[in-house]
XYZ file of C-alpha atoms in Angstrom:
418
model
C 23.259 3.394 -10.247
C 21.756 0.405 -12.107
C 17.917 -0.350 -10.439
C 15.049 -3.119 -10.619
C 11.895 -1.917 -9.681
C 9.395 -5.279 -9.247
C 6.123 -4.582 -10.052
C 3.620 -2.304 -12.177
C 1.194 -0.333 -10.212
C 1.042 3.114 -9.303
C 3.326 2.848 -6.577
C 5.898 1.629 -8.561
C 5.435 4.220 -10.897
C 5.906 6.957 -8.229
C 8.623 4.894 -7.061
C 10.307 4.606 -10.041
C 9.318 9.080 -10.744
C 11.468 10.090 -8.003
C 13.878 7.785 -8.406
C 14.712 9.388 -11.942
C 15.220 12.317 -10.383
C 17.754 11.003 -8.353
C 21.256 11.622 -9.155
C 23.460 8.110 -8.119
C 20.384 6.372 -10.671
C 21.526 5.878 -14.043
C 19.490 3.223 -15.252
C 15.821 1.662 -14.103
C 14.085 -1.742 -14.773
C 10.468 -2.208 -14.168
C 8.962 -5.566 -13.698
C 6.425 -5.679 -15.435
C 5.732 -2.295 -15.327
C 3.265 0.151 -17.237
C 2.634 2.577 -20.106
C 3.146 5.433 -17.676
C 6.492 3.430 -16.473
C 7.430 2.987 -19.726
C 8.371 6.861 -20.902
C 11.019 7.370 -17.320
C 12.025 2.996 -17.271
C 12.659 -0.026 -19.584
C 9.382 -2.602 -18.644
C 10.690 -5.923 -18.644
C 8.078 -8.461 -20.105
C 8.431 -10.622 -16.433
C 5.315 -10.605 -14.138
C 6.060 -9.430 -10.355
C 5.977 -12.814 -9.092
C 8.009 -14.378 -11.326
C 11.221 -15.191 -8.930
C 13.427 -17.368 -11.185
C 13.275 -14.970 -13.923
C 13.915 -11.533 -11.950
C 16.782 -13.592 -10.332
C 17.767 -14.483 -13.502
C 17.749 -11.029 -15.090
C 19.262 -8.989 -12.051
C 22.146 -11.617 -12.343
C 22.631 -10.920 -16.095
C 22.690 -7.263 -16.187
C 24.653 -6.880 -13.055
C 21.243 -5.100 -10.837
C 22.452 -2.774 -7.883
C 19.894 -2.527 -6.670
C 16.433 -4.367 -7.117
C 13.565 -2.273 -5.128
C 10.582 -4.513 -4.194
C 7.448 -2.928 -4.580
C 4.538 -5.396 -4.711
C 3.121 -7.825 -1.543
C 3.061 -10.972 -3.287
C 6.167 -11.942 -4.108
C 7.453 -10.595 -0.881
C 5.716 -13.252 0.941
C 6.999 -15.428 -1.904
C 10.315 -14.917 -0.145
C 12.173 -13.347 -3.412
C 14.599 -11.115 -0.739
C 15.720 -14.645 0.591
C 16.428 -15.746 -3.069
C 18.350 -12.771 -4.215
C 20.516 -12.248 -0.967
C 21.274 -16.022 -1.409
C 22.506 -15.420 -4.840
C 24.688 -11.800 -3.245
C 22.470 -9.412 -4.888
C 21.277 -6.136 -3.016
C 17.410 -6.004 -3.066
C 14.928 -4.047 -0.702
C 12.630 -5.364 0.980
C 11.647 -7.874 4.245
C 12.639 -11.739 3.395
C 10.039 -13.896 4.131
C 9.489 -15.072 7.053
C 8.844 -10.972 8.371
C 6.375 -10.813 5.039
C 3.829 -13.286 6.873
C 3.115 -9.707 8.662
C 0.813 -9.351 5.593
C 0.732 -12.304 3.960
C -1.710 -14.265 7.114
C -4.066 -11.604 8.928
C -4.031 -14.627 11.643
C 0.576 -13.969 12.326
C -0.276 -10.661 12.184
C -3.229 -10.228 15.271
C -0.304 -13.087 17.136
C 1.926 -10.705 16.836
C 0.484 -7.852 18.182
C -1.552 -9.688 20.816
C 2.288 -10.738 21.984
C 3.364 -7.725 21.813
C 0.971 -5.682 23.673
C 0.217 -3.727 20.401
C -3.084 -1.690 20.742
C -5.861 -3.635 18.154
C -9.524 -4.586 17.412
C -10.368 -8.224 20.184
C -10.397 -10.698 17.236
C -10.353 -15.048 16.901
C -9.895 -16.965 14.068
C -11.575 -19.553 12.194
C -11.401 -22.436 9.485
C -14.253 -24.211 9.951
C -17.011 -22.301 8.637
C -19.788 -24.250 11.040
C -18.409 -22.978 14.449
C -17.390 -19.070 12.689
C -21.029 -19.077 12.183
C -22.279 -20.455 15.631
C -19.187 -17.807 17.478
C -20.945 -15.024 14.943
C -22.723 -13.001 16.884
C -20.437 -12.619 19.645
C -18.812 -9.757 18.354
C -21.807 -7.702 17.602
C -22.642 -5.512 15.059
C -21.017 -4.841 12.624
C -18.253 -6.044 12.714
C -15.267 -7.247 10.566
C -14.205 -10.717 8.493
C -11.082 -10.624 6.451
C -9.399 -13.548 5.133
C -6.755 -14.488 5.777
C -4.034 -14.815 3.441
C -3.806 -12.411 0.018
C -6.917 -11.133 -1.965
C -5.372 -7.886 -3.307
C -6.707 -5.607 -0.917
C -10.565 -6.852 -1.291
C -10.385 -9.894 1.617
C -11.415 -7.282 4.073
C -15.897 -6.899 4.558
C -17.550 -4.970 7.211
C -21.330 -6.816 7.776
C -23.886 -4.633 8.805
C -26.161 -7.726 10.751
C -26.041 -11.203 10.322
C -27.511 -12.662 7.055
C -24.849 -10.559 5.620
C -22.022 -11.856 8.006
C -23.119 -15.533 7.281
C -23.230 -15.112 3.434
C -19.852 -13.559 3.605
C -18.507 -16.502 5.630
C -20.022 -19.040 2.672
C -18.539 -16.972 -0.196
C -14.585 -16.702 1.464
C -14.358 -20.320 2.967
C -16.969 -21.845 1.067
C -17.326 -20.509 -2.837
C -13.769 -19.352 -2.325
C -14.244 -16.496 -3.433
C -10.066 -15.318 -2.630
C -8.937 -18.181 -3.424
C -6.794 -20.229 -0.641
C -6.769 -16.939 1.713
C -10.272 -18.184 2.602
C -8.613 -21.169 4.289
C -9.165 -19.340 7.130
C -10.363 -16.913 8.657
C -9.785 -13.800 11.086
C -12.698 -12.251 12.895
C -12.575 -9.389 14.728
C -14.805 -6.175 16.402
C -15.871 -2.701 14.552
C -13.748 -0.830 15.539
C -14.957 2.777 15.872
C -13.129 6.455 14.852
C -11.512 7.843 12.464
C -8.871 5.803 10.318
C -5.310 6.858 9.250
C -2.365 4.857 8.254
C 1.723 5.967 8.767
C 3.990 4.265 5.889
C 7.538 3.983 8.156
C 11.472 2.752 6.783
C 12.693 0.416 9.428
C 16.277 -0.986 9.979
C 17.060 -3.690 12.548
C 17.357 -0.477 15.630
C 15.392 1.994 13.859
C 11.727 2.624 12.996
C 11.593 6.180 11.534
C 7.508 7.556 10.455
C 6.923 9.425 7.250
C 4.737 12.316 7.000
C 1.327 10.889 7.432
C -0.908 9.878 4.447
C -5.039 9.520 4.793
C -6.352 6.663 2.373
C -10.324 6.612 1.244
C -10.956 2.443 1.000
C -14.389 2.590 -0.123
C -15.880 2.931 -3.674
C -17.840 5.950 -3.461
C -18.293 9.755 -1.759
C -18.722 9.872 2.179
C -17.379 6.748 2.395
C -19.888 4.363 1.189
C -19.459 0.975 -1.268
C -17.104 -1.553 -0.608
C -14.102 -1.489 -0.507
C -11.353 -0.976 -3.278
C -7.480 -1.168 -3.233
C -7.845 3.145 -2.235
C -9.535 5.974 -4.657
C -6.983 8.259 -3.608
C -4.974 9.909 -0.509
C -4.105 13.444 0.817
C -0.859 14.356 2.836
C -0.917 15.524 5.433
C -3.796 13.174 7.594
C -5.329 15.953 8.978
C -6.211 13.795 12.634
C -1.971 12.969 12.554
C -1.647 15.217 15.174
C 1.979 16.043 16.443
C -0.028 14.907 19.907
C -1.544 11.689 18.242
C 2.027 11.179 16.365
C 3.952 10.660 19.840
C 0.939 8.648 21.570
C 1.940 6.273 17.827
C 5.322 6.316 18.065
C 5.150 4.798 21.674
C 2.399 2.551 21.859
C 2.540 0.942 18.101
C 5.764 1.995 16.702
C 8.183 1.384 19.428
C 6.876 -1.333 20.956
C 6.402 -2.888 16.739
C 10.577 -2.586 16.379
C 10.592 -4.725 20.265
C 8.725 -7.200 18.949
C 10.715 -7.872 15.474
C 13.457 -8.000 17.686
C 12.209 -9.893 20.650
C 11.157 -12.417 17.694
C 14.432 -12.090 15.941
C 12.357 -10.565 13.022
C 15.559 -9.007 10.654
C 13.209 -6.792 9.257
C 14.349 -4.263 6.893
C 12.166 -1.757 4.355
C 8.995 -0.441 4.906
C 6.738 -0.632 7.323
C 3.212 0.368 6.809
C 0.457 1.157 9.311
C -3.330 0.973 9.300
C -4.400 2.485 12.313
C -7.911 3.477 13.625
C -8.430 6.525 15.641
C -10.952 5.643 18.648
C -11.775 6.472 21.893
C -9.074 4.517 23.282
C -6.662 5.689 21.797
C -5.218 4.279 18.322
C -5.318 0.676 17.183
C -3.439 -1.265 14.520
C -6.048 -2.073 12.093
C -3.184 -4.336 10.101
C 0.242 -3.772 8.849
C 1.783 -4.549 5.325
C 5.427 -4.821 4.533
C 5.778 -2.776 1.476
C 4.462 0.451 0.062
C 1.311 1.152 0.158
C -0.650 2.849 -2.586
C -1.734 5.142 -2.980
C -0.360 5.991 -0.206
C 3.145 6.582 -2.186
C 2.244 8.227 -4.673
C 1.100 11.484 -2.081
C 4.086 10.961 0.184
C 6.475 10.822 -1.808
C 5.568 13.882 -3.938
C 6.347 15.442 -0.379
C 10.168 13.407 -0.005
C 12.876 16.048 -0.463
C 15.423 13.063 0.778
C 17.292 10.976 -2.523
C 14.977 7.195 -1.626
C 18.274 5.641 -2.762
C 20.204 7.125 0.241
C 17.430 6.192 2.470
C 17.202 2.669 1.395
C 21.300 2.230 1.323
C 21.341 3.311 4.694
C 18.512 0.974 5.662
C 20.696 -2.093 3.619
C 23.362 -1.129 5.946
C 21.785 -0.342 9.293
C 22.634 3.116 9.305
C 18.808 4.317 9.552
C 18.975 6.474 12.427
C 22.060 7.816 11.740
C 20.586 9.941 7.920
C 18.452 13.123 8.643
C 14.971 12.996 6.112
C 13.426 15.794 4.782
C 10.550 16.593 3.255
C 8.699 19.076 1.086
C 6.736 21.649 2.828
C 3.383 21.293 -0.177
C 1.164 18.961 0.327
C -0.086 16.686 -1.657
C -3.017 15.131 -2.926
C -3.452 11.596 -5.344
C -7.016 11.097 -6.361
C -7.299 7.518 -8.343
C -9.795 7.326 -11.887
C -10.953 3.616 -11.774
C -12.379 1.111 -14.335
C -16.586 1.339 -13.936
C -17.557 -1.139 -11.927
C -14.281 -1.965 -10.174
C -14.048 -3.222 -7.329
C -16.201 -5.699 -9.331
C -16.496 -6.853 -12.559
C -15.088 -3.960 -15.160
C -13.453 -3.626 -18.383
C -10.245 -3.250 -20.120
C -9.184 -2.077 -23.315
C -11.086 1.654 -22.488
C -8.871 4.303 -25.032
C -7.837 6.995 -22.741
C -7.739 10.648 -23.562
C -6.569 14.246 -22.315
C -3.498 13.609 -21.085
C -1.505 15.711 -23.688
C -3.712 18.934 -21.583
C -3.110 19.482 -18.286
C -1.190 21.480 -16.637
C 2.612 20.816 -15.952
C 2.810 20.693 -12.262
C 0.617 17.824 -12.429
C 1.871 14.559 -12.188
C 0.313 11.260 -13.438
C 1.353 8.156 -11.747
C 0.253 5.257 -14.353
C -1.425 2.691 -11.831
C -2.949 0.061 -14.850
C -2.048 1.463 -18.405
C -0.855 -0.220 -21.528
C 0.183 0.502 -24.606
C -2.192 -0.593 -27.530
C -2.303 0.830 -31.369
C -0.937 3.588 -31.027
C -3.512 4.554 -28.140
C -2.474 4.339 -24.240
C -5.924 1.962 -23.186
C -6.995 0.948 -19.601
C -5.387 -2.307 -18.232
C -6.949 -2.921 -14.981
C -9.402 -1.650 -12.490
C -7.934 1.204 -10.644
C -5.994 3.221 -13.878
C -4.744 6.613 -13.326
C -3.822 7.949 -10.273
C -3.501 12.415 -10.313
C -1.799 14.269 -8.462
C -0.021 17.595 -7.199
C 1.460 19.920 -4.512
C -0.069 22.727 -3.027
C 0.221 25.394 0.055
C -2.825 23.251 1.845
C -4.227 19.990 0.710
C -7.683 22.089 -0.497
C -5.012 24.014 -2.354
C -3.758 21.218 -4.025
C -7.384 18.807 -4.397
C -8.182 22.154 -6.627
C -5.295 21.562 -9.417
C -6.495 17.616 -9.239
C -10.443 18.021 -9.982
C -9.569 20.421 -12.229
C -7.388 18.583 -14.488
C -9.403 15.150 -13.946
C -12.378 17.263 -15.832
C -10.045 17.417 -19.125
C -9.137 13.377 -19.096
C -11.748 10.407 -20.668
C -12.324 7.049 -20.898
C -15.723 5.097 -21.629
C -16.912 4.247 -17.521
C -14.333 6.595 -15.815
C -14.839 6.460 -12.356
C -13.519 8.448 -9.494
C -14.236 10.621 -5.785
C -15.256 13.629 -5.740
C -14.246 14.242 -2.319
C -10.988 13.054 -1.626
C -9.297 16.609 0.325
C -10.829 16.940 3.691
C -11.640 13.430 5.411
C -15.036 15.224 5.971
């Protein structure tokens, strides 16, 4: 099998790493990939949202399967284009991808299908938004409607901060056109967790749980990021809770897809808040989460390729999906200043000294003048398995001490969720 992976971050490295160990996979291409991915796949100088060039390459090289990592090409309709040309591609189509592409569409879907979520209102007029801002209480949640690279959610603590956020998003266009419409929600109190699920037209199967840490500093302090680290399983995800989520969230979501005639095939990420009133959905993403994927795929025993084939052929219910008993941790090393301004091109050293059971997923790296250098905000995901998450975290943190680049930042509390 010749496989093309679209994307160039830690999630795509984890997908490539998993497929690279599977018997059916002969050759992996990645567009655009990164320095880490280039060790196991041929990286292409094609932007991950350049649908025309990606399509041209897949046809020319007779790619057997394309796997889409990031949300932008999915929202732009890459799946529809590939399928139009008879090419096999894994990910939801353009209509389904609106669940991530528009926060307002996502909320409307949840309300329509009685899926528990926070109360909300959408706005396109900043003056009306400001005039009604106090009706949500504080803190509250303000979301840019469109895609904002995981940074379009702000939790203002008071009126002054809320108005400042609205002006940034709607007037100053901090997130471009993503802020033309905004969603304001009540703030939910509880424990945050997430679940990734495999989905075809008839079946939704949750993967093992993972806990993501979004805030840049320890103890959930500072601004939101794309994710500072994960561990799997999440300590809040008990068997009882899993059963409740399957009944109140996952089953209703699948039923909603059917009622709305959404031909959903791919991965569904469900962000959840476990409140006193039960689990409530914060958001849907239409692809593997990053860095949840790094922890979950470390534990996946069944061939990913076989699962993808089953989904595309609508026979997900017929296959058994197995996971390793070991638990996993992934800690992100980021550039100094992330998620705000940061510098690229810092030389990374020490990776050659890591223990053999450490897996390094590259998020934003490139080769430059015989050096490995930083090339973005989140740089490396240092990952390991262990008998439990504490054991895995201990391995990860012992090895992080061996790595260095100028301005390197990471959280030191990714292990128990406390």
